């Protein structure tokens, strides 16, 4: 079984978001970048399934410029066998999907795993686009993934419940908790990661279809109005008469 | 060249988020000088579909194929693509739900359309330029995105467009056959399992949410959260550590790595207000924080606050809501 795990390079979850003075770009100064938290589920589950089968390979793929390589190495340290970086800024979801689809086709991967969504752009769309480009099913978001031979059984989260879905390879799935307990690299992993292959390939396909004209921060809150715990019921009056939400 | 609106139905009813989407679509149609047509997915009932007139929809396409009851990505995508072709639609509006975004992304490739998900406002249309505002950085920011090309697909975030109700207006419901075949249903789910929702209210769509954190001390105390939620007709939610230790089910976990909610009222009980939690709730209209620590960071993001013990405050709030009658 050949697994392709797509990882995106995103600001750490504790990042205070700010933009360049013209509000056109995210201000990267001082920001720590990490593997997108949801992609860690995809990576760990691929490694677990490979280990359980006793055969197979796990390739990680990132569409990004050279500054993403520390996180690609981290994925190799966690247990991926090799890596591919498509050398281009991830201009938009469509552009990223084209790159992933091209790599997936070229390498004839059986299982393409992604995260539920990127925490920077929150598209929740790359997996669907890749599935359509390759003409294969996409299961998103999946909270459980088991494999028996070429057949996968997944649990897909829907609003208010879940679906049990069975598909044959090849397929795309986007992963989220509680699929597995994401692994962290150990010392041996970090050592071996240095020598694992990381191939850099050029971008293909058509340009992006969307561009960010401007970023903005949410409006600031006015400040909190405190109500004495002794008269907690007063809060309910205020929610009705002042805030008008009940 | 109408605007096509995808409405999700369950148990015969149009989902609340789809009423919002219908209103949004009708407004976009008005901006473009055309009308809005809806296409129904899920278990739809023609009588309820006709009521989409109240949201400004003129016409509803209804394919009575029973297998459309459950979400099947290929079948839904083909249905909507066929409807878009028939209507000559160049703008397609869906809910930013697990269904809407999944179908929208496949459709965007099939129809060579540009796609924006997580959209929070009506588009700005200026000559050929088409710009939408969408949430980014997991609720920490917004991005104005220009969409290129002839065809556009917009997935509207829940609770960001208010559903309008013009009583008495009805839409024409037309039978529609997308000629779906067995192959289109090949990836149909084997089984669909619905959870028990507190009071039957789905968290992602809820107008009001009562949420508990580690300050609630243990799952045995959730009755206090549920009592207030029931009194307010609210959904229940929790912080990540609470679902990590299985005090509450995972689907209640809100935040940067859980779900993002934007209700009118979010009441946080015994939650400290970590940046990852705030990211999931800070587009709520009114935030109430109950915490015994006056220094808890959540107070900075709150509109109303009570510095106090949840075990003392929550029963008082529930009693006060019941007293409103
Ligand atoms: C400087 C800069 C500017 C940008 N400007 C724009 C812009 O103007 N418009 C725009 O749409 N996007 C822009 N982005 C791209 C954005 O950050 C995303 O990488 C891209 O749009 C896909 O994100 P998404 O949220 O749509 O992905 P989702 O659909 O939410 O991601 C789902 C999954 O797809 C996989 N995936 C996503 N991105 C990658 C990747 N790069 N490599 C490998 N796998 C990936 C991951 O497994 C992820 O969990 C910009 C990025 C940078 C760095
Ligand atoms: C990668 C990453 C992603 C994350 N994603 C999320 C996410 O999506 N969502 C999320 O919620 N967290 C997330 N977190 C975790 C986050 O950092 C916090 O640890 C978490 O939100 C804290 O949960 P809490 O507020 O319930 O608990 P605590 O931080 O322990 O806070 C408990 C609060 O209860 C108060 N309290 C205690 N007893 C009482 C009482 N009797 N009455 C009133 N108040 C009381 C305390 O004063 C305290 O403020 C993430 C962390 C990481 C590293």
XYZ file of C-alpha atoms and ligand atoms in Angstrom:
677
model
C 0.000 0.000 0.000
C 1.391 3.402 -0.995
C 0.262 6.240 1.231
C 0.564 9.900 0.246
C 0.149 12.272 3.181
C -0.319 15.962 2.349
C 0.910 18.364 4.981
C 0.463 22.083 5.117
C 2.812 24.462 6.933
C 0.791 26.769 9.209
C 1.307 29.273 12.045
C 1.393 27.623 15.486
C -2.046 27.633 17.177
C -0.901 30.179 19.796
C 0.003 32.758 17.108
C -1.466 36.221 17.480
C -2.421 37.012 13.904
C -1.235 40.289 12.344
C -0.740 41.596 8.825
C 1.664 43.780 6.866
C 0.748 47.506 7.044
C -1.112 47.360 3.718
C -3.145 44.393 5.087
C -2.267 42.401 1.994
C -0.101 39.732 3.596
C 0.136 37.731 6.783
C 2.964 39.054 8.961
C 5.317 36.103 9.426
C 7.757 37.968 11.683
C 8.446 35.973 14.832
C 5.848 33.347 13.925
C 6.559 29.688 14.600
C 5.308 27.409 11.808
C 4.085 23.888 12.513
C 2.601 20.946 10.654
C -1.122 21.679 10.380
C -2.531 19.947 13.532
C -5.104 17.948 11.534
C -2.452 16.701 9.113
C -0.710 15.063 12.079
C -3.670 12.679 12.349
C -3.284 11.795 8.665
C 0.443 11.201 9.048
C 0.251 9.088 12.188
C -2.646 6.989 10.885
C -0.780 6.280 7.622
C 2.272 5.125 9.594
C 0.108 2.952 11.871
C -1.644 1.314 8.904
C 1.670 0.675 7.166
C 3.084 -0.873 10.339
C -0.017 -3.007 10.847
C 0.220 -4.308 7.273
C 3.955 -4.921 7.655
C 4.519 -3.458 4.191
C 4.059 -0.258 2.245
C 5.432 3.264 2.103
C 4.407 6.634 3.481
C 5.348 9.665 1.383
C 4.745 13.185 2.672
C 3.930 15.974 0.266
C 3.982 19.698 0.788
C 3.313 22.480 -1.674
C 5.501 25.281 -0.430
C 8.758 27.121 -0.640
C 12.066 26.054 0.925
C 11.125 27.492 4.343
C 8.699 24.579 4.874
C 11.494 21.990 4.892
C 11.980 21.907 8.689
C 8.390 20.683 9.036
C 8.807 18.208 6.182
C 11.864 16.828 8.042
C 9.746 16.667 11.174
C 7.211 14.509 9.323
C 10.060 12.245 8.207
C 11.242 12.091 11.829
C 7.752 11.037 12.922
C 8.025 8.077 10.563
C 7.344 8.909 6.886
C 9.715 7.160 4.471
C 10.322 9.922 1.957
C 9.068 13.362 0.995
C 8.199 15.506 -1.990
C 8.049 19.288 -1.985
C 6.394 21.055 -4.895
C 8.444 24.197 -5.067
C 5.843 26.970 -5.205
C 3.951 29.305 -2.888
C 0.553 27.686 -2.184
C -1.345 30.332 -4.114
C -4.823 28.977 -3.409
C -6.658 25.723 -2.752
C -7.209 25.001 -6.444
C -3.539 25.493 -7.246
C -2.498 23.281 -4.312
C -4.986 20.591 -5.374
C -3.579 20.547 -8.905
C -0.093 19.916 -7.538
C -1.271 17.141 -5.223
C -3.295 15.483 -8.001
C -0.289 15.548 -10.343
C 2.025 13.964 -7.747
C -0.609 11.379 -6.803
C -1.126 10.360 -10.431
C 2.568 10.180 -11.183
C 3.307 8.008 -8.125
C 0.120 5.887 -8.386
C -0.621 6.227 -4.679
C -3.371 4.031 -3.211
C -4.406 6.166 -0.265
C -4.167 9.958 -0.178
C -4.578 11.351 3.301
C -4.970 14.985 4.310
C -6.091 16.948 7.323
C -9.660 18.136 7.775
C -8.684 21.696 6.920
C -5.711 24.020 7.095
C -5.872 26.212 10.202
C -4.535 29.216 8.278
C -6.946 29.354 5.405
C -9.719 27.017 6.622
C -10.651 26.035 3.092
C -11.946 22.497 3.725
C -11.690 22.041 -0.023
C -8.330 20.689 -1.212
C -9.407 17.062 -0.553
C -12.632 17.389 -2.531
C -10.833 19.028 -5.435
C -8.115 16.355 -5.527
C -10.734 13.567 -5.481
C -12.574 15.165 -8.391
C -9.374 15.791 -10.358
C -8.427 12.131 -9.996
C -11.985 10.832 -10.407
C -11.910 8.987 -7.062
C -14.000 9.276 -3.880
C -13.177 11.750 -1.120
C -14.268 11.082 2.427
C -14.158 14.288 4.440
C -13.920 14.690 7.346
C -13.068 11.180 8.514
C -12.749 10.433 12.223
C -11.926 6.745 11.823
C -10.047 4.805 9.141
C -9.403 1.055 9.003
C -8.060 -0.978 6.111
C -8.497 -4.629 5.162
C -6.638 -5.346 1.944
C -7.769 -2.775 -0.617
C -10.947 -1.918 1.224
C -11.166 0.897 3.708
C -13.890 1.458 6.272
C -14.253 5.037 7.400
C -16.421 7.017 9.740
C -17.357 10.330 8.249
C -18.588 13.071 10.553
C -21.828 14.737 9.503
C -23.751 17.447 11.320
C -25.409 15.632 14.177
C -23.985 12.187 13.523
C -21.721 9.989 11.481
C -21.778 7.815 8.399
C -20.013 4.511 7.977
C -18.511 4.432 4.494
C -16.680 1.670 2.656
C -14.460 2.409 -0.330
C -11.788 0.646 -2.319
C -8.426 2.165 -3.087
C -7.574 4.600 -4.512
C -9.376 7.234 -2.447
C -8.813 10.526 -0.653
C -9.672 11.016 3.015
C -9.269 14.038 5.256
C -8.543 13.200 8.852
C -9.434 14.538 12.277
C -9.609 13.396 15.881
C -10.205 10.900 17.364
C -8.649 8.883 14.524
C -5.399 8.273 16.386
C -3.005 9.784 18.895
C -0.596 11.922 16.821
C 3.019 10.808 17.315
C 5.891 13.081 18.141
C 9.401 12.514 16.802
C 11.886 10.574 18.926
C 15.673 10.941 18.870
C 16.208 8.045 16.502
C 13.582 9.397 14.137
C 15.215 12.797 14.111
C 18.607 11.240 13.267
C 17.296 9.055 10.424
C 15.131 11.867 9.011
C 18.246 13.746 7.958
C 19.138 11.150 5.363
C 15.649 10.245 4.111
C 14.984 11.358 0.506
C 13.305 14.738 -0.025
C 12.593 15.389 -3.663
C 11.871 18.914 -4.902
C 9.702 19.170 -8.011
C 8.451 22.173 -10.007
C 4.794 23.260 -10.020
C 2.443 22.323 -12.848
C -1.023 23.316 -14.022
C -3.061 26.479 -14.188
C -2.697 29.510 -11.922
C -4.808 30.200 -8.832
C -8.471 31.130 -9.204
C -8.741 33.264 -6.089
C -6.531 35.964 -4.582
C -6.675 37.699 -1.236
C -7.305 41.409 -1.803
C -7.082 42.330 1.870
C -6.975 40.817 5.356
C -8.736 42.253 8.415
C -8.891 41.503 12.139
C -12.242 41.048 13.917
C -13.597 44.184 15.585
C -12.439 44.630 19.196
C -14.871 43.978 22.042
C -16.160 46.992 23.978
C -15.051 45.596 27.316
C -16.772 43.272 29.722
C -19.710 44.295 31.892
C -19.396 42.483 35.227
C -22.412 41.322 37.186
C -22.163 40.460 40.872
C -22.365 36.709 41.498
C -24.867 37.392 44.310
C -27.306 38.835 41.752
C -26.507 36.408 38.939
C -30.128 36.530 37.767
C -29.592 40.127 36.702
C -27.473 38.811 33.837
C -30.532 37.146 32.344
C -32.458 40.443 32.503
C -29.598 42.203 30.682
C -29.421 39.497 28.017
C -33.078 40.113 27.332
C -33.437 43.882 27.685
C -29.992 45.131 26.680
C -28.302 42.524 24.460
C -31.663 41.238 23.155
C -30.411 37.717 22.602
C -32.971 35.806 24.682
C -28.829 33.047 -15.792
C -30.290 32.542 -12.343
C -28.416 32.113 -9.072
C -28.550 28.477 -7.923
C -28.980 27.820 -4.213
C -28.401 24.361 -2.748
C -30.783 23.657 0.137
C -30.100 20.770 2.497
C -33.120 19.019 3.975
C -33.482 16.480 6.769
C -36.693 14.699 7.823
C -38.586 16.753 5.258
C -37.555 20.105 6.756
C -35.194 22.615 5.193
C -32.221 23.019 7.544
C -31.859 26.352 9.302
C -28.489 27.013 7.643
C -30.121 26.446 4.257
C -32.808 29.044 5.026
C -29.916 31.437 5.610
C -28.301 30.366 2.355
C -31.602 30.794 0.478
C -31.916 34.353 1.783
C -28.296 35.047 0.863
C -28.827 33.608 -2.626
C -31.967 35.673 -3.223
C -30.041 38.817 -2.276
C -27.168 37.947 -4.625
C -29.711 37.314 -7.393
C -31.214 40.767 -6.785
C -27.726 42.311 -6.994
C -27.231 40.600 -10.351
C -30.703 41.504 -11.624
C -31.895 37.907 -11.808
C -33.856 35.350 -9.775
C -32.792 32.601 -7.393
C -33.568 28.940 -8.058
C -33.040 26.330 -5.354
C -32.139 22.683 -5.773
C -32.968 20.366 -2.865
C -30.760 17.613 -1.430
C -31.542 15.256 1.439
C -35.017 14.140 2.494
C -37.161 16.948 1.124
C -40.884 17.581 1.298
C -42.402 19.644 -1.575
C -44.701 21.559 0.775
C -41.769 22.819 2.811
C -39.775 23.534 -0.331
C -42.584 25.811 -1.565
C -42.127 27.863 1.614
C -38.658 28.846 0.392
C -40.582 31.657 -1.323
C -40.440 33.343 2.086
C -36.681 33.580 1.695
C -37.017 35.040 -1.800
C -36.583 31.869 -3.866
C -38.681 31.816 -7.060
C -38.354 28.208 -8.128
C -37.240 24.946 -6.499
C -35.974 21.903 -8.384
C -36.843 18.671 -6.604
C -35.519 15.273 -7.667
C -37.626 12.696 -5.811
C -34.926 9.965 -6.080
C -35.151 8.339 -2.629
C -31.425 7.562 -2.427
C -30.724 11.293 -2.187
C -31.867 11.099 1.436
C -28.311 10.419 2.656
C -25.289 12.363 1.541
C -23.600 10.730 -1.468
C -20.914 12.988 -2.805
C -20.985 11.887 -6.450
C -24.750 11.861 -6.714
C -25.119 15.287 -5.067
C -22.381 16.755 -7.243
C -23.995 15.472 -10.428
C -27.458 16.627 -9.327
C -26.246 20.160 -8.660
C -24.078 20.317 -11.786
C -27.074 19.216 -13.878
C -29.305 21.818 -12.221
C -26.670 24.509 -12.796
C -26.456 23.524 -16.473
C -30.229 23.599 -16.932
C -30.554 26.991 -15.229
C -27.434 28.460 -16.844
C -26.365 29.387 -13.306
C -23.033 31.174 -12.969
C -23.245 31.664 -9.226
C -23.909 28.706 -6.911
C -24.513 29.196 -3.194
C -24.252 26.433 -0.582
C -24.002 26.164 3.203
C -20.477 25.861 4.574
C -21.409 22.507 6.077
C -19.710 19.137 5.842
C -22.026 18.501 2.894
C -21.856 21.930 1.244
C -18.091 22.278 1.328
C -17.522 18.674 0.186
C -19.841 19.064 -2.793
C -18.688 22.611 -3.520
C -15.065 21.580 -3.879
C -15.899 18.777 -6.350
C -18.237 21.065 -8.280
C -15.599 23.766 -8.577
C -13.344 21.367 -10.485
C -16.172 19.964 -12.599
C -17.591 23.373 -13.549
C -14.214 25.140 -13.704
C -15.518 27.565 -11.105
C -13.689 29.584 -8.486
C -14.679 28.629 -4.949
C -14.790 30.520 -1.667
C -15.755 28.690 1.527
C -16.450 30.081 5.018
C -17.981 33.251 3.542
C -19.474 35.658 6.099
C -20.985 38.536 4.078
C -22.739 39.319 0.812
C -20.328 39.697 -2.122
C -19.199 43.028 -3.487
C -19.896 43.050 -7.196
C -18.370 45.878 -9.167
C -18.373 45.475 -12.917
C -16.366 42.311 -13.516
C -14.861 42.229 -10.007
C -16.432 39.818 -7.536
C -15.153 39.900 -3.946
C -16.303 38.011 -0.857
C -15.310 38.259 2.797
C -14.378 34.932 4.386
C -13.163 33.834 7.788
C -9.481 32.864 7.936
C -6.893 31.857 10.529
C -9.535 29.840 12.363
C -11.696 32.740 13.399
C -8.795 35.038 14.191
C -9.120 37.109 10.985
C -11.045 37.784 7.786
C -9.887 37.869 4.185
C -11.481 39.708 1.254
C -11.045 37.305 -1.632
C -11.449 38.166 -5.296
C -12.914 35.338 -7.317
C -11.922 35.060 -10.948
C -13.584 33.362 -13.894
C -17.037 32.999 -15.267
C -18.554 30.725 -12.640
C -18.405 31.196 -8.839
C -19.283 28.943 -5.941
C -19.807 30.390 -2.477
C -20.181 28.396 0.749
C -21.789 30.609 3.409
C -20.763 30.195 7.039
C -23.569 29.266 9.422
C -25.247 32.058 11.380
C -23.597 34.748 9.261
C -26.617 35.604 7.106
C -29.950 36.013 8.847
C -32.848 34.107 7.262
C -35.652 36.433 6.190
C -39.284 35.354 6.301
C -41.736 37.128 4.013
C -44.888 35.371 5.093
C -47.186 34.145 2.355
C -44.684 34.115 -0.516
C -44.286 30.719 -2.145
C -41.843 29.232 -4.605
C -42.831 27.036 -7.510
C -41.658 23.452 -6.889
C -40.740 21.634 -10.091
C -40.003 17.956 -10.530
C -36.462 17.541 -11.741
C -34.579 14.429 -12.830
C -30.806 14.509 -12.918
C -30.823 10.978 -14.428
C -28.786 9.556 -11.549
C -27.600 5.989 -12.020
C -26.392 3.264 -9.665
C -22.811 4.292 -10.396
C -23.506 7.740 -8.942
C -24.458 6.075 -5.657
C -21.427 3.771 -5.510
C -19.948 5.574 -2.503
C -23.217 5.719 -0.573
C -22.785 5.240 3.180
C -23.350 1.745 4.564
C -24.955 3.134 7.658
C -25.867 6.510 9.118
C -25.774 6.897 12.895
C -27.279 10.010 14.459
C -26.269 11.141 17.931
C -28.594 12.309 20.640
C -28.394 16.081 20.601
C -29.229 17.917 23.793
C -32.773 19.192 23.186
C -32.413 18.220 19.522
C -30.343 21.332 18.752
C -27.332 20.918 16.497
C -24.316 22.748 17.859
C -23.036 24.139 14.525
C -26.442 25.677 13.780
C -27.420 26.735 17.300
C -28.484 30.303 18.107
C -27.394 29.869 21.716
C -24.683 27.731 23.225
C -23.838 26.857 26.836
C -20.305 25.530 27.080
C -18.319 23.962 29.919
C -14.590 23.660 30.597
C -12.346 21.949 33.095
C -13.746 24.242 35.788
C -16.851 22.020 35.755
C -14.678 19.442 37.562
C -16.234 16.285 36.074
C -18.881 14.825 33.749
C -21.216 14.243 36.691
C -21.697 18.010 36.949
C -22.884 18.510 33.365
C -26.483 18.476 34.540
C -25.922 22.136 35.505
C -24.868 22.976 31.929
C -27.741 20.974 30.443
C -30.338 22.580 32.728
C -29.350 26.073 31.630
C -29.106 24.951 27.987
C -32.586 23.416 28.115
C -34.067 26.511 29.704
C -32.495 28.687 26.981
C -33.164 26.241 24.098
C -29.400 26.206 23.639
C -26.957 23.557 22.447
C -24.177 22.326 24.742
C -20.459 22.536 23.973
C -17.122 22.107 25.722
C -13.409 22.924 25.645
C -10.868 20.539 24.128
C -9.468 19.022 27.359
C -13.021 18.135 28.373
C -13.579 16.061 25.224
C -9.998 14.718 25.328
C -10.754 12.994 28.652
C -14.202 11.902 27.415
C -16.251 13.954 29.835
C -18.135 15.025 26.721
C -18.317 13.674 23.157
C -15.784 14.933 20.656
C -18.403 16.633 18.445
C -19.042 19.162 21.233
C -15.437 20.403 21.236
C -15.197 23.980 19.985
C -12.075 25.897 19.088
C -9.292 26.059 16.610
C -9.036 22.270 16.336
C -12.709 21.591 16.960
C -15.678 23.302 15.430
C -16.173 27.022 15.020
C -19.499 28.374 16.208
C -21.058 31.799 15.765
C -24.252 31.846 17.802
C -26.020 34.952 19.087
C -25.176 33.929 22.647
C -22.214 31.885 23.923
C -22.035 31.202 27.664
C -18.647 29.870 28.833
C -18.632 28.151 32.228
C -15.307 27.338 33.879
C -13.320 27.856 30.655
C -10.090 29.872 30.913
C -10.199 31.353 27.406
C -7.030 30.000 25.765
C -6.317 31.496 22.345
C -7.212 28.201 20.636
C -10.591 28.140 22.354
C -11.336 31.795 21.581
C -10.625 31.202 17.892
C -13.642 28.901 17.736
C -16.102 31.202 19.471
C -15.071 34.808 18.941
C -17.515 35.426 16.118
C -20.373 34.870 18.579
C -22.522 37.983 18.881
C -22.636 38.073 22.694
C -20.190 36.216 24.938
C -20.860 35.595 28.633
C -18.090 34.267 30.862
C -18.517 32.683 34.273
C -15.199 32.005 35.983
C -14.040 32.155 39.595
C -10.712 33.685 38.554
C -11.077 37.431 37.782
C -7.806 37.213 35.808
C -9.072 34.498 33.426
C -8.190 35.646 29.882
C -11.719 34.891 28.657
C -13.046 38.042 30.391
C -11.109 40.148 27.864
C -13.117 38.590 25.037
C -16.462 38.767 26.872
C -19.424 41.132 26.735
C -20.809 40.086 30.123
C -19.054 38.336 32.959
C -19.658 36.927 36.405
C -16.700 36.342 38.688
C -17.960 33.430 40.694
C -18.268 29.711 41.267
C -20.121 27.882 38.488
C -21.737 25.572 41.039
C -23.336 28.570 42.679
C -24.013 30.740 39.613
C -25.428 28.243 37.094
C -28.507 27.217 39.149
C -29.296 30.900 39.724
C -29.137 31.604 35.991
C -31.346 28.631 35.174
C -33.895 29.761 37.746
C -33.816 33.306 36.348
C -34.430 32.067 32.786
C -37.347 29.921 33.960
C -38.756 32.922 35.806
C -38.868 34.870 32.528
C -41.586 32.485 31.426
C 2.040 33.871 1.299
C 0.780 33.083 1.064
C -0.280 33.706 0.442
C -1.435 33.009 0.208
N -2.470 33.624 -0.425
C -3.579 32.934 -0.704
C -4.628 33.517 -1.446
O -4.543 34.660 -1.878
N -5.739 32.784 -1.704
C -5.835 31.498 -1.267
O -6.857 30.854 -1.510
N -4.855 30.909 -0.579
C -3.739 31.605 -0.269
N -2.744 31.014 0.439
C -2.770 29.558 0.535
C -3.318 28.967 1.737
O -2.460 29.261 2.795
C -3.438 27.461 1.585
O -2.189 26.831 1.585
C -4.185 26.936 0.367
O -5.176 27.826 -0.049
C -4.894 25.647 0.761
O -5.542 25.915 1.961
P -7.023 25.562 2.293
O -7.336 26.187 3.593
O -7.902 25.849 1.174
O -6.831 24.005 2.483
P -7.823 22.978 3.084
O -8.707 22.509 2.023
O -8.411 23.491 4.332
O -6.739 21.882 3.436
C -7.073 20.514 3.566
C -5.831 19.704 3.573
O -5.155 19.865 2.333
C -3.766 19.675 2.535
N -3.038 20.872 2.119
C -3.456 22.167 2.186
N -2.484 22.982 1.769
C -1.432 22.205 1.447
C -0.125 22.459 0.974
N 0.292 23.701 0.746
N 0.706 21.415 0.734
C 0.297 20.134 0.971
N -0.927 19.838 1.431
C -1.783 20.856 1.668
C -3.571 19.433 4.016
O -3.585 18.050 4.268
C -4.803 20.086 4.604
O -5.141 19.582 5.871
C -1.546 31.671 0.642
C -0.480 31.046 1.269
C 0.688 31.741 1.479
C 1.832 31.033 2.143
C -2.437 22.528 19.095
C -3.458 22.889 20.130
C -4.784 23.011 19.739
C -5.764 23.309 20.689
N -7.069 23.438 20.270
C -8.029 23.725 21.197
C -9.394 23.869 20.804
O -9.747 23.710 19.646
N -10.317 24.150 21.762
C -9.996 24.311 23.078
O -10.890 24.558 23.891
N -8.713 24.178 23.470
C -7.737 23.888 22.566
N -6.445 23.735 22.993
C -6.182 23.722 24.452
C -6.056 25.103 25.057
O -4.721 25.552 24.911
C -6.426 25.067 26.549
O -5.590 24.145 27.202
C -7.878 24.682 26.817
O -8.766 25.459 26.041
C -8.196 24.865 28.282
O -9.452 24.304 28.582
P -10.297 24.832 29.839
O -10.462 26.284 29.736
O -11.495 23.985 29.930
O -9.367 24.425 31.080
P -8.419 25.317 32.006
O -7.484 26.132 31.194
O -7.871 24.393 32.997
O -9.409 26.339 32.666
C -10.361 26.014 33.638
C -10.955 27.329 34.102
O -12.015 27.062 34.995
C -11.958 28.004 36.058
N -12.618 27.363 37.207
C -12.170 26.316 37.951
N -13.077 25.996 38.889
C -14.126 26.849 38.735
C -15.365 27.025 39.413
N -15.728 26.217 40.418
N -16.177 28.013 38.999
C -15.835 28.843 37.963
N -14.671 28.715 37.296
C -13.834 27.715 37.683
C -10.492 28.281 36.267
O -10.327 29.555 36.861
C -9.970 28.236 34.831
O -9.994 29.535 34.229
C -5.429 23.466 22.055
C -4.092 23.359 22.445
C -3.117 23.069 21.498
C -1.694 22.973 21.954
